[in-house]
Short mmCIF file of N, CA and C in Angstrom, two decimals:
data_model
loop_
_atom_site.label_atom_id
_atom_site.label_comp_id
_atom_site.label_asym_id
_atom_site.label_seq_id
_atom_site.Cartn_x
_atom_site.Cartn_y
_atom_site.Cartn_z
N PRO A 1 20.77 152.94 -10.31
CA PRO A 1 20.46 152.04 -9.23
C PRO A 1 21.67 151.23 -8.87
N GLU A 2 21.79 150.96 -7.60
CA GLU A 2 22.92 150.18 -7.10
C GLU A 2 22.52 148.73 -7.02
N PRO A 3 23.49 147.82 -7.23
CA PRO A 3 23.18 146.39 -7.12
C PRO A 3 22.82 146.03 -5.69
N ILE A 4 21.96 145.06 -5.58
CA ILE A 4 21.55 144.59 -4.26
C ILE A 4 22.58 143.59 -3.79
N VAL A 5 23.05 143.76 -2.57
CA VAL A 5 24.03 142.85 -1.99
C VAL A 5 23.38 142.15 -0.82
N VAL A 6 23.42 140.84 -0.86
CA VAL A 6 22.87 140.05 0.25
C VAL A 6 24.04 139.63 1.10
N SER A 7 23.94 139.87 2.39
CA SER A 7 25.06 139.53 3.26
C SER A 7 25.18 138.02 3.38
N GLY A 8 26.39 137.54 3.46
CA GLY A 8 26.67 136.12 3.60
C GLY A 8 26.75 135.41 2.28
N THR A 9 26.59 136.09 1.17
CA THR A 9 26.68 135.45 -0.13
C THR A 9 28.14 135.38 -0.52
N PRO A 10 28.61 134.22 -0.92
CA PRO A 10 30.02 134.09 -1.29
C PRO A 10 30.33 134.89 -2.53
N ASN A 11 31.58 135.20 -2.69
CA ASN A 11 32.05 135.93 -3.85
C ASN A 11 32.03 134.96 -5.03
N LEU A 12 31.30 135.27 -6.06
CA LEU A 12 31.14 134.39 -7.21
C LEU A 12 32.03 134.81 -8.36
N GLU A 13 33.29 135.02 -8.09
CA GLU A 13 34.19 135.40 -9.16
C GLU A 13 34.35 134.22 -10.10
N LYS A 14 34.52 134.54 -11.37
CA LYS A 14 34.69 133.51 -12.37
C LYS A 14 36.08 132.92 -12.23
N SER A 15 36.15 131.61 -12.13
CA SER A 15 37.42 130.92 -11.98
C SER A 15 38.00 130.67 -13.36
N SER A 16 39.33 130.69 -13.45
CA SER A 16 39.97 130.45 -14.73
C SER A 16 39.94 128.97 -15.08
N ASN A 17 39.86 128.09 -14.08
CA ASN A 17 39.82 126.66 -14.35
C ASN A 17 38.70 126.05 -13.52
N ILE A 18 37.60 125.78 -14.18
CA ILE A 18 36.42 125.28 -13.48
C ILE A 18 36.68 123.89 -12.92
N ASN A 19 37.52 123.08 -13.58
CA ASN A 19 37.74 121.70 -13.15
C ASN A 19 38.77 121.55 -12.05
N THR A 20 39.32 122.64 -11.55
CA THR A 20 40.32 122.55 -10.50
C THR A 20 39.62 122.21 -9.19
N PRO A 21 40.06 121.12 -8.55
CA PRO A 21 39.41 120.75 -7.29
C PRO A 21 39.73 121.76 -6.20
N VAL A 22 38.83 121.89 -5.29
CA VAL A 22 39.00 122.78 -4.15
C VAL A 22 39.99 122.10 -3.21
N PRO A 23 40.98 122.84 -2.68
CA PRO A 23 41.94 122.22 -1.77
C PRO A 23 41.23 121.57 -0.59
N ASN A 24 41.85 120.52 -0.08
CA ASN A 24 41.33 119.71 1.03
C ASN A 24 40.08 118.92 0.65
N GLU A 25 39.72 118.93 -0.61
CA GLU A 25 38.57 118.12 -1.05
C GLU A 25 39.14 116.93 -1.80
N GLU A 26 38.72 115.71 -1.43
CA GLU A 26 39.25 114.52 -2.09
C GLU A 26 38.57 114.35 -3.45
N PRO A 27 39.34 113.87 -4.43
CA PRO A 27 38.72 113.65 -5.74
C PRO A 27 37.69 112.52 -5.63
N PRO A 28 36.65 112.56 -6.44
CA PRO A 28 35.63 111.51 -6.37
C PRO A 28 36.24 110.16 -6.75
N GLN A 29 35.78 109.13 -6.09
CA GLN A 29 36.27 107.79 -6.39
C GLN A 29 35.31 107.12 -7.36
N ILE A 30 35.89 106.45 -8.33
CA ILE A 30 35.08 105.70 -9.28
C ILE A 30 35.07 104.26 -8.79
N ILE A 31 33.89 103.77 -8.56
CA ILE A 31 33.76 102.41 -8.03
C ILE A 31 33.36 101.49 -9.17
N ASN A 32 34.28 100.67 -9.61
CA ASN A 32 34.06 99.63 -10.62
C ASN A 32 32.87 99.97 -11.52
N ALA A 33 33.10 100.83 -12.49
CA ALA A 33 32.04 101.31 -13.35
C ALA A 33 31.32 100.17 -14.07
N ILE A 34 32.03 99.13 -14.40
CA ILE A 34 31.40 97.98 -15.05
C ILE A 34 31.35 96.86 -14.03
N SER A 35 30.17 96.61 -13.53
CA SER A 35 30.08 95.55 -12.52
C SER A 35 29.44 94.32 -13.13
N THR A 36 29.94 93.19 -12.78
CA THR A 36 29.40 91.92 -13.24
C THR A 36 28.76 91.24 -12.05
N PRO A 37 27.47 90.89 -12.19
CA PRO A 37 26.84 90.22 -11.05
C PRO A 37 27.51 88.87 -10.80
N VAL A 38 27.68 88.57 -9.57
CA VAL A 38 28.29 87.30 -9.19
C VAL A 38 27.18 86.39 -8.71
N VAL A 39 27.05 85.25 -9.38
CA VAL A 39 26.04 84.28 -9.01
C VAL A 39 26.75 83.10 -8.39
N THR A 40 26.40 82.80 -7.20
CA THR A 40 27.02 81.66 -6.54
C THR A 40 25.98 80.60 -6.31
N SER A 41 26.40 79.38 -6.45
CA SER A 41 25.52 78.27 -6.13
C SER A 41 26.35 77.25 -5.40
N PRO A 42 25.71 76.49 -4.57
CA PRO A 42 26.49 75.52 -3.81
C PRO A 42 27.12 74.49 -4.73
N SER A 43 28.34 74.13 -4.42
CA SER A 43 29.02 73.11 -5.20
C SER A 43 28.41 71.76 -4.89
N PRO A 44 28.33 70.88 -5.93
CA PRO A 44 27.78 69.57 -5.63
C PRO A 44 28.70 68.82 -4.68
N THR A 45 28.10 68.10 -3.78
CA THR A 45 28.91 67.31 -2.86
C THR A 45 29.37 66.05 -3.56
N ALA A 46 30.30 65.36 -2.96
CA ALA A 46 30.86 64.16 -3.57
C ALA A 46 29.74 63.19 -3.91
N GLY A 47 29.78 62.68 -5.14
CA GLY A 47 28.79 61.71 -5.58
C GLY A 47 27.58 62.33 -6.25
N GLU A 48 27.41 63.65 -6.12
CA GLU A 48 26.28 64.31 -6.77
C GLU A 48 26.67 64.75 -8.17
N THR A 49 25.72 64.68 -9.08
CA THR A 49 25.94 65.18 -10.43
C THR A 49 25.17 66.48 -10.56
N PRO A 50 25.85 67.55 -11.02
CA PRO A 50 25.12 68.81 -11.18
C PRO A 50 24.00 68.65 -12.21
N ILE A 51 22.85 69.22 -11.94
CA ILE A 51 21.72 69.15 -12.86
C ILE A 51 21.65 70.46 -13.62
N PRO A 52 21.71 70.40 -14.96
CA PRO A 52 21.65 71.64 -15.73
C PRO A 52 20.28 72.30 -15.58
N ALA A 53 20.30 73.62 -15.50
CA ALA A 53 19.05 74.36 -15.35
C ALA A 53 18.32 74.39 -16.68
N LYS A 54 17.00 74.25 -16.63
CA LYS A 54 16.20 74.33 -17.84
C LYS A 54 15.48 75.67 -17.83
N THR A 55 15.34 76.25 -19.01
CA THR A 55 14.59 77.48 -19.12
C THR A 55 13.32 77.20 -19.88
N GLN A 56 12.39 78.11 -19.81
CA GLN A 56 11.13 77.93 -20.51
C GLN A 56 11.32 78.04 -22.01
N LEU A 57 12.42 78.61 -22.46
CA LEU A 57 12.63 78.76 -23.89
C LEU A 57 13.12 77.48 -24.56
N GLN A 58 13.63 76.55 -23.77
CA GLN A 58 14.12 75.32 -24.35
C GLN A 58 12.94 74.47 -24.79
N LYS A 59 13.01 73.95 -26.00
CA LYS A 59 11.99 73.05 -26.49
C LYS A 59 12.68 71.78 -26.91
N GLN A 60 12.03 70.67 -26.63
CA GLN A 60 12.63 69.43 -27.07
C GLN A 60 12.44 69.31 -28.57
N SER A 61 13.37 68.65 -29.20
CA SER A 61 13.24 68.42 -30.63
C SER A 61 13.22 66.92 -30.86
N ALA A 62 12.57 66.55 -31.93
CA ALA A 62 12.45 65.13 -32.25
C ALA A 62 12.92 64.92 -33.68
N LYS A 63 13.35 63.70 -33.95
CA LYS A 63 13.79 63.38 -35.30
C LYS A 63 13.49 61.93 -35.61
N LEU A 64 13.45 61.65 -36.90
CA LEU A 64 13.36 60.29 -37.40
C LEU A 64 14.71 59.96 -38.02
N ILE A 65 15.19 58.76 -37.77
CA ILE A 65 16.45 58.32 -38.38
C ILE A 65 16.11 57.18 -39.32
N HIS A 66 16.33 57.40 -40.62
CA HIS A 66 16.06 56.34 -41.60
C HIS A 66 17.07 55.22 -41.37
N ILE A 67 16.58 54.03 -41.12
CA ILE A 67 17.44 52.93 -40.68
C ILE A 67 18.43 52.50 -41.76
N ARG A 68 17.99 52.36 -43.00
CA ARG A 68 18.88 51.83 -44.05
C ARG A 68 19.95 52.82 -44.48
N THR A 69 19.65 54.12 -44.45
CA THR A 69 20.62 55.11 -44.93
C THR A 69 21.23 55.94 -43.80
N ASP A 70 20.75 55.76 -42.58
CA ASP A 70 21.21 56.52 -41.42
C ASP A 70 21.04 58.03 -41.63
N THR A 71 19.95 58.40 -42.31
CA THR A 71 19.65 59.81 -42.58
C THR A 71 18.76 60.36 -41.47
N ASP A 72 19.15 61.51 -40.91
CA ASP A 72 18.35 62.18 -39.88
C ASP A 72 17.33 63.10 -40.53
N ILE A 73 16.10 63.04 -40.05
CA ILE A 73 15.04 63.96 -40.50
C ILE A 73 14.50 64.65 -39.25
N GLU A 74 14.84 65.93 -39.10
CA GLU A 74 14.35 66.71 -37.96
C GLU A 74 12.86 66.98 -38.15
N LEU A 75 12.06 66.73 -37.12
CA LEU A 75 10.64 67.03 -37.20
C LEU A 75 10.46 68.53 -37.00
N PRO A 76 9.71 69.18 -37.90
CA PRO A 76 9.53 70.63 -37.78
C PRO A 76 8.84 70.99 -36.47
N VAL A 77 9.43 71.91 -35.70
CA VAL A 77 8.86 72.30 -34.40
C VAL A 77 7.72 73.30 -34.55
N ASN A 78 7.61 73.90 -35.73
CA ASN A 78 6.57 74.92 -35.93
C ASN A 78 5.25 74.32 -36.40
N LEU A 79 5.19 73.00 -36.59
CA LEU A 79 3.96 72.34 -37.04
C LEU A 79 3.43 71.42 -35.94
N SER A 80 2.12 71.45 -35.72
CA SER A 80 1.54 70.52 -34.75
C SER A 80 1.17 69.20 -35.42
N VAL A 81 0.97 69.23 -36.75
CA VAL A 81 0.69 68.01 -37.52
C VAL A 81 1.71 67.95 -38.65
N ILE A 82 2.42 66.82 -38.73
CA ILE A 82 3.45 66.63 -39.75
C ILE A 82 3.00 65.50 -40.66
N HIS A 83 2.77 65.83 -41.95
CA HIS A 83 2.30 64.84 -42.92
C HIS A 83 3.50 64.10 -43.51
N ILE A 84 3.41 62.76 -43.53
CA ILE A 84 4.48 61.93 -44.08
C ILE A 84 3.92 61.20 -45.29
N GLY A 85 4.67 61.22 -46.38
CA GLY A 85 4.24 60.52 -47.59
C GLY A 85 5.10 60.91 -48.77
N LYS A 86 4.45 60.93 -49.94
CA LYS A 86 5.13 61.30 -51.18
C LYS A 86 4.38 62.46 -51.82
N PRO A 87 5.02 63.18 -52.74
CA PRO A 87 4.38 64.35 -53.34
C PRO A 87 3.01 64.02 -53.93
N ASN A 88 2.05 64.91 -53.67
CA ASN A 88 0.70 64.76 -54.21
C ASN A 88 0.03 66.12 -54.19
N ASP A 89 -1.10 66.22 -54.87
CA ASP A 89 -1.82 67.49 -54.96
C ASP A 89 -2.78 67.71 -53.79
N ARG A 90 -3.17 66.65 -53.10
CA ARG A 90 -4.18 66.77 -52.04
C ARG A 90 -3.58 67.31 -50.76
N VAL A 91 -2.63 66.59 -50.16
CA VAL A 91 -1.96 67.02 -48.93
C VAL A 91 -0.46 66.82 -49.13
N PRO A 92 0.25 67.86 -49.60
CA PRO A 92 1.69 67.70 -49.81
C PRO A 92 2.38 67.31 -48.51
N PRO A 93 3.32 66.36 -48.57
CA PRO A 93 3.96 65.91 -47.33
C PRO A 93 4.93 66.94 -46.76
N ASP A 94 4.97 67.01 -45.44
CA ASP A 94 6.00 67.81 -44.77
C ASP A 94 7.30 67.02 -44.76
N ILE A 95 7.18 65.69 -44.72
CA ILE A 95 8.34 64.81 -44.83
C ILE A 95 8.10 63.93 -46.05
N ASP A 96 8.89 64.19 -47.09
CA ASP A 96 8.79 63.47 -48.36
C ASP A 96 9.75 62.29 -48.32
N VAL A 97 9.22 61.08 -48.39
CA VAL A 97 10.07 59.88 -48.31
C VAL A 97 10.34 59.28 -49.68
N SER A 98 9.96 59.99 -50.76
CA SER A 98 10.12 59.43 -52.10
C SER A 98 11.57 59.19 -52.49
N GLY A 99 12.52 59.84 -51.84
CA GLY A 99 13.93 59.66 -52.17
C GLY A 99 14.59 58.47 -51.49
N PHE A 100 13.87 57.79 -50.60
CA PHE A 100 14.45 56.65 -49.90
C PHE A 100 14.25 55.36 -50.69
N PRO A 101 15.16 54.39 -50.53
CA PRO A 101 15.02 53.11 -51.23
C PRO A 101 13.68 52.44 -50.88
N ASP A 102 13.08 51.80 -51.87
CA ASP A 102 11.82 51.04 -51.72
C ASP A 102 10.64 51.91 -51.33
N SER A 103 10.67 53.19 -51.66
CA SER A 103 9.59 54.09 -51.26
C SER A 103 8.28 53.81 -51.99
N GLU A 104 8.30 52.91 -52.97
CA GLU A 104 7.05 52.58 -53.68
C GLU A 104 6.01 51.95 -52.75
N VAL A 105 6.41 51.44 -51.59
CA VAL A 105 5.44 50.87 -50.63
C VAL A 105 4.77 51.94 -49.78
N VAL A 106 5.22 53.19 -49.91
CA VAL A 106 4.67 54.30 -49.12
C VAL A 106 3.61 55.02 -49.94
N SER A 107 2.47 55.30 -49.31
CA SER A 107 1.39 56.03 -49.97
C SER A 107 1.71 57.52 -50.05
N ARG A 108 1.01 58.20 -50.96
CA ARG A 108 1.22 59.65 -51.07
C ARG A 108 0.82 60.35 -49.76
N SER A 109 -0.32 59.99 -49.20
CA SER A 109 -0.73 60.47 -47.87
C SER A 109 -0.70 59.25 -46.97
N HIS A 110 0.38 59.07 -46.24
CA HIS A 110 0.59 57.81 -45.53
C HIS A 110 0.27 57.91 -44.03
N ALA A 111 0.95 58.82 -43.33
CA ALA A 111 0.79 58.91 -41.87
C ALA A 111 1.00 60.35 -41.43
N ASP A 112 0.48 60.65 -40.25
CA ASP A 112 0.69 61.95 -39.62
C ASP A 112 1.36 61.75 -38.27
N ILE A 113 2.29 62.64 -37.95
CA ILE A 113 2.84 62.71 -36.60
C ILE A 113 2.29 64.00 -36.00
N ARG A 114 1.68 63.88 -34.83
CA ARG A 114 1.10 65.04 -34.15
C ARG A 114 1.90 65.33 -32.89
N MET A 115 2.13 66.62 -32.65
CA MET A 115 2.81 67.04 -31.43
C MET A 115 1.77 67.69 -30.53
N GLU A 116 1.61 67.14 -29.33
CA GLU A 116 0.69 67.71 -28.34
C GLU A 116 1.45 67.85 -27.04
N GLY A 117 1.73 69.08 -26.66
CA GLY A 117 2.54 69.33 -25.47
C GLY A 117 3.94 68.79 -25.70
N ASP A 118 4.39 67.93 -24.81
CA ASP A 118 5.71 67.32 -24.95
C ASP A 118 5.64 65.93 -25.56
N SER A 119 4.46 65.53 -26.05
CA SER A 119 4.28 64.18 -26.58
C SER A 119 4.09 64.19 -28.09
N TYR A 120 4.52 63.10 -28.71
CA TYR A 120 4.36 62.91 -30.15
C TYR A 120 3.51 61.66 -30.36
N TYR A 121 2.61 61.73 -31.35
CA TYR A 121 1.73 60.62 -31.68
C TYR A 121 1.82 60.38 -33.18
N ILE A 122 1.71 59.10 -33.60
CA ILE A 122 1.66 58.77 -35.02
C ILE A 122 0.32 58.13 -35.31
N GLU A 123 -0.19 58.40 -36.51
CA GLU A 123 -1.49 57.88 -36.92
C GLU A 123 -1.43 57.55 -38.40
N ASP A 124 -1.91 56.37 -38.77
CA ASP A 124 -2.05 56.02 -40.18
C ASP A 124 -3.28 56.76 -40.71
N ILE A 125 -3.12 57.44 -41.84
CA ILE A 125 -4.24 58.25 -42.37
C ILE A 125 -4.83 57.62 -43.63
N GLY A 126 -4.81 56.29 -43.69
CA GLY A 126 -5.45 55.59 -44.81
C GLY A 126 -4.46 55.12 -45.86
N SER A 127 -3.28 54.72 -45.43
CA SER A 127 -2.28 54.24 -46.38
C SER A 127 -2.71 52.89 -46.96
N SER A 128 -2.17 52.56 -48.12
CA SER A 128 -2.49 51.28 -48.77
C SER A 128 -1.79 50.11 -48.09
N ASN A 129 -0.55 50.31 -47.64
CA ASN A 129 0.26 49.20 -47.12
C ASN A 129 0.49 49.25 -45.62
N GLY A 130 -0.16 50.16 -44.92
CA GLY A 130 -0.11 50.18 -43.46
C GLY A 130 1.07 50.93 -42.86
N THR A 131 0.91 51.24 -41.59
CA THR A 131 1.95 51.88 -40.77
C THR A 131 2.14 50.99 -39.56
N TYR A 132 3.39 50.77 -39.20
CA TYR A 132 3.72 49.85 -38.11
C TYR A 132 4.61 50.56 -37.10
N VAL A 133 4.36 50.31 -35.82
CA VAL A 133 5.24 50.80 -34.75
C VAL A 133 5.71 49.57 -33.99
N ASN A 134 7.02 49.37 -34.00
CA ASN A 134 7.62 48.19 -33.35
C ASN A 134 6.95 46.90 -33.84
N ASN A 135 6.77 46.83 -35.16
CA ASN A 135 6.20 45.66 -35.86
C ASN A 135 4.73 45.40 -35.55
N THR A 136 4.04 46.36 -34.94
CA THR A 136 2.61 46.24 -34.67
C THR A 136 1.87 47.20 -35.59
N SER A 137 0.90 46.65 -36.34
CA SER A 137 0.14 47.46 -37.29
C SER A 137 -0.77 48.45 -36.57
N LEU A 138 -0.81 49.68 -37.09
CA LEU A 138 -1.71 50.69 -36.55
C LEU A 138 -3.02 50.63 -37.33
N THR A 139 -4.13 50.69 -36.62
CA THR A 139 -5.43 50.76 -37.26
C THR A 139 -5.64 52.20 -37.72
N ARG A 140 -6.19 52.35 -38.93
CA ARG A 140 -6.41 53.70 -39.46
C ARG A 140 -7.23 54.52 -38.46
N GLY A 141 -6.75 55.74 -38.20
CA GLY A 141 -7.45 56.66 -37.31
C GLY A 141 -7.09 56.51 -35.84
N ASN A 142 -6.44 55.42 -35.46
CA ASN A 142 -6.00 55.25 -34.07
C ASN A 142 -4.57 55.75 -33.95
N ARG A 143 -4.36 56.65 -33.04
CA ARG A 143 -3.01 57.18 -32.91
C ARG A 143 -2.25 56.43 -31.83
N HIS A 144 -0.94 56.43 -31.98
CA HIS A 144 -0.06 55.72 -31.05
C HIS A 144 0.95 56.72 -30.50
N LYS A 145 1.10 56.75 -29.16
CA LYS A 145 2.08 57.65 -28.55
C LYS A 145 3.48 57.11 -28.82
N LEU A 146 4.33 57.97 -29.37
CA LEU A 146 5.71 57.57 -29.69
C LEU A 146 6.62 57.75 -28.49
N ARG A 147 7.53 56.82 -28.36
CA ARG A 147 8.56 56.87 -27.31
C ARG A 147 9.92 56.79 -27.98
N PRO A 148 10.93 57.40 -27.38
CA PRO A 148 12.27 57.32 -27.97
C PRO A 148 12.67 55.86 -28.21
N GLY A 149 13.18 55.61 -29.41
CA GLY A 149 13.61 54.26 -29.78
C GLY A 149 12.55 53.47 -30.53
N ASP A 150 11.31 54.01 -30.62
CA ASP A 150 10.28 53.30 -31.39
C ASP A 150 10.70 53.19 -32.85
N ARG A 151 10.37 52.04 -33.43
CA ARG A 151 10.66 51.79 -34.85
C ARG A 151 9.37 51.98 -35.63
N ILE A 152 9.39 52.92 -36.56
CA ILE A 152 8.23 53.23 -37.39
C ILE A 152 8.50 52.69 -38.78
N SER A 153 7.59 51.85 -39.28
CA SER A 153 7.73 51.30 -40.64
C SER A 153 6.54 51.77 -41.47
N LEU A 154 6.84 52.33 -42.62
CA LEU A 154 5.81 52.78 -43.55
C LEU A 154 5.69 51.73 -44.64
N GLY A 155 4.56 51.03 -44.68
CA GLY A 155 4.35 49.97 -45.67
C GLY A 155 4.81 48.63 -45.15
N LYS A 156 4.43 47.59 -45.91
CA LYS A 156 4.75 46.21 -45.51
C LYS A 156 6.22 45.90 -45.71
N GLY A 157 6.68 44.91 -45.00
CA GLY A 157 8.01 44.37 -45.22
C GLY A 157 9.14 45.14 -44.56
N ASP A 158 8.83 46.13 -43.74
CA ASP A 158 9.87 46.87 -43.02
C ASP A 158 10.91 47.48 -43.96
N LEU A 159 10.45 47.88 -45.18
CA LEU A 159 11.38 48.40 -46.18
C LEU A 159 11.72 49.88 -45.97
N VAL A 160 10.77 50.67 -45.50
CA VAL A 160 11.01 52.09 -45.23
C VAL A 160 10.76 52.30 -43.74
N SER A 161 11.84 52.23 -42.96
CA SER A 161 11.72 52.25 -41.50
C SER A 161 12.59 53.35 -40.89
N PHE A 162 12.09 53.87 -39.79
CA PHE A 162 12.74 54.96 -39.08
C PHE A 162 12.78 54.65 -37.59
N LEU A 163 13.77 55.20 -36.90
CA LEU A 163 13.80 55.21 -35.44
C LEU A 163 13.37 56.60 -34.98
N PHE A 164 12.50 56.66 -33.99
CA PHE A 164 12.05 57.92 -33.43
C PHE A 164 12.96 58.29 -32.27
N GLN A 165 13.47 59.52 -32.26
CA GLN A 165 14.36 59.99 -31.19
C GLN A 165 13.93 61.38 -30.72
N ILE A 166 14.12 61.63 -29.43
CA ILE A 166 13.86 62.96 -28.84
C ILE A 166 15.17 63.45 -28.24
N SER A 167 15.47 64.74 -28.47
CA SER A 167 16.70 65.30 -27.88
C SER A 167 16.38 66.61 -27.19
#
């Protein structure tokens, strides 16, 4: 049998160099293979201060600063209720204040700080010597909304005191 020949079919001879460009054909252009998106925003006008963008992933953090020793205690962000006191078998404290001077005025289960949304609240949970915010005694079970700069005192005499800060 003879091979079938279709008219108009180009000659498909095997080329010795497949990568050789066909004459009069321009080589392909590579257009910036690695492109970086350009984000433009208007420049602030004179007198304006640029406002940093906030993302949903940013969470505010809060801390207590022990006044006498200038020790920072970061409040755990993974807890909605933070127990403050000294070591005990009933409710171990998340913040142990037994290492601070005059901690004998602090109860084992002294106070709780609660985080609700973006707000923090403190509540005396039945301490012997009381919890004070800005020198005002908290009634057991009544919570007080904390504001940056509030002074928290555990026990009488302002011996174990902290400043509340948000960053």
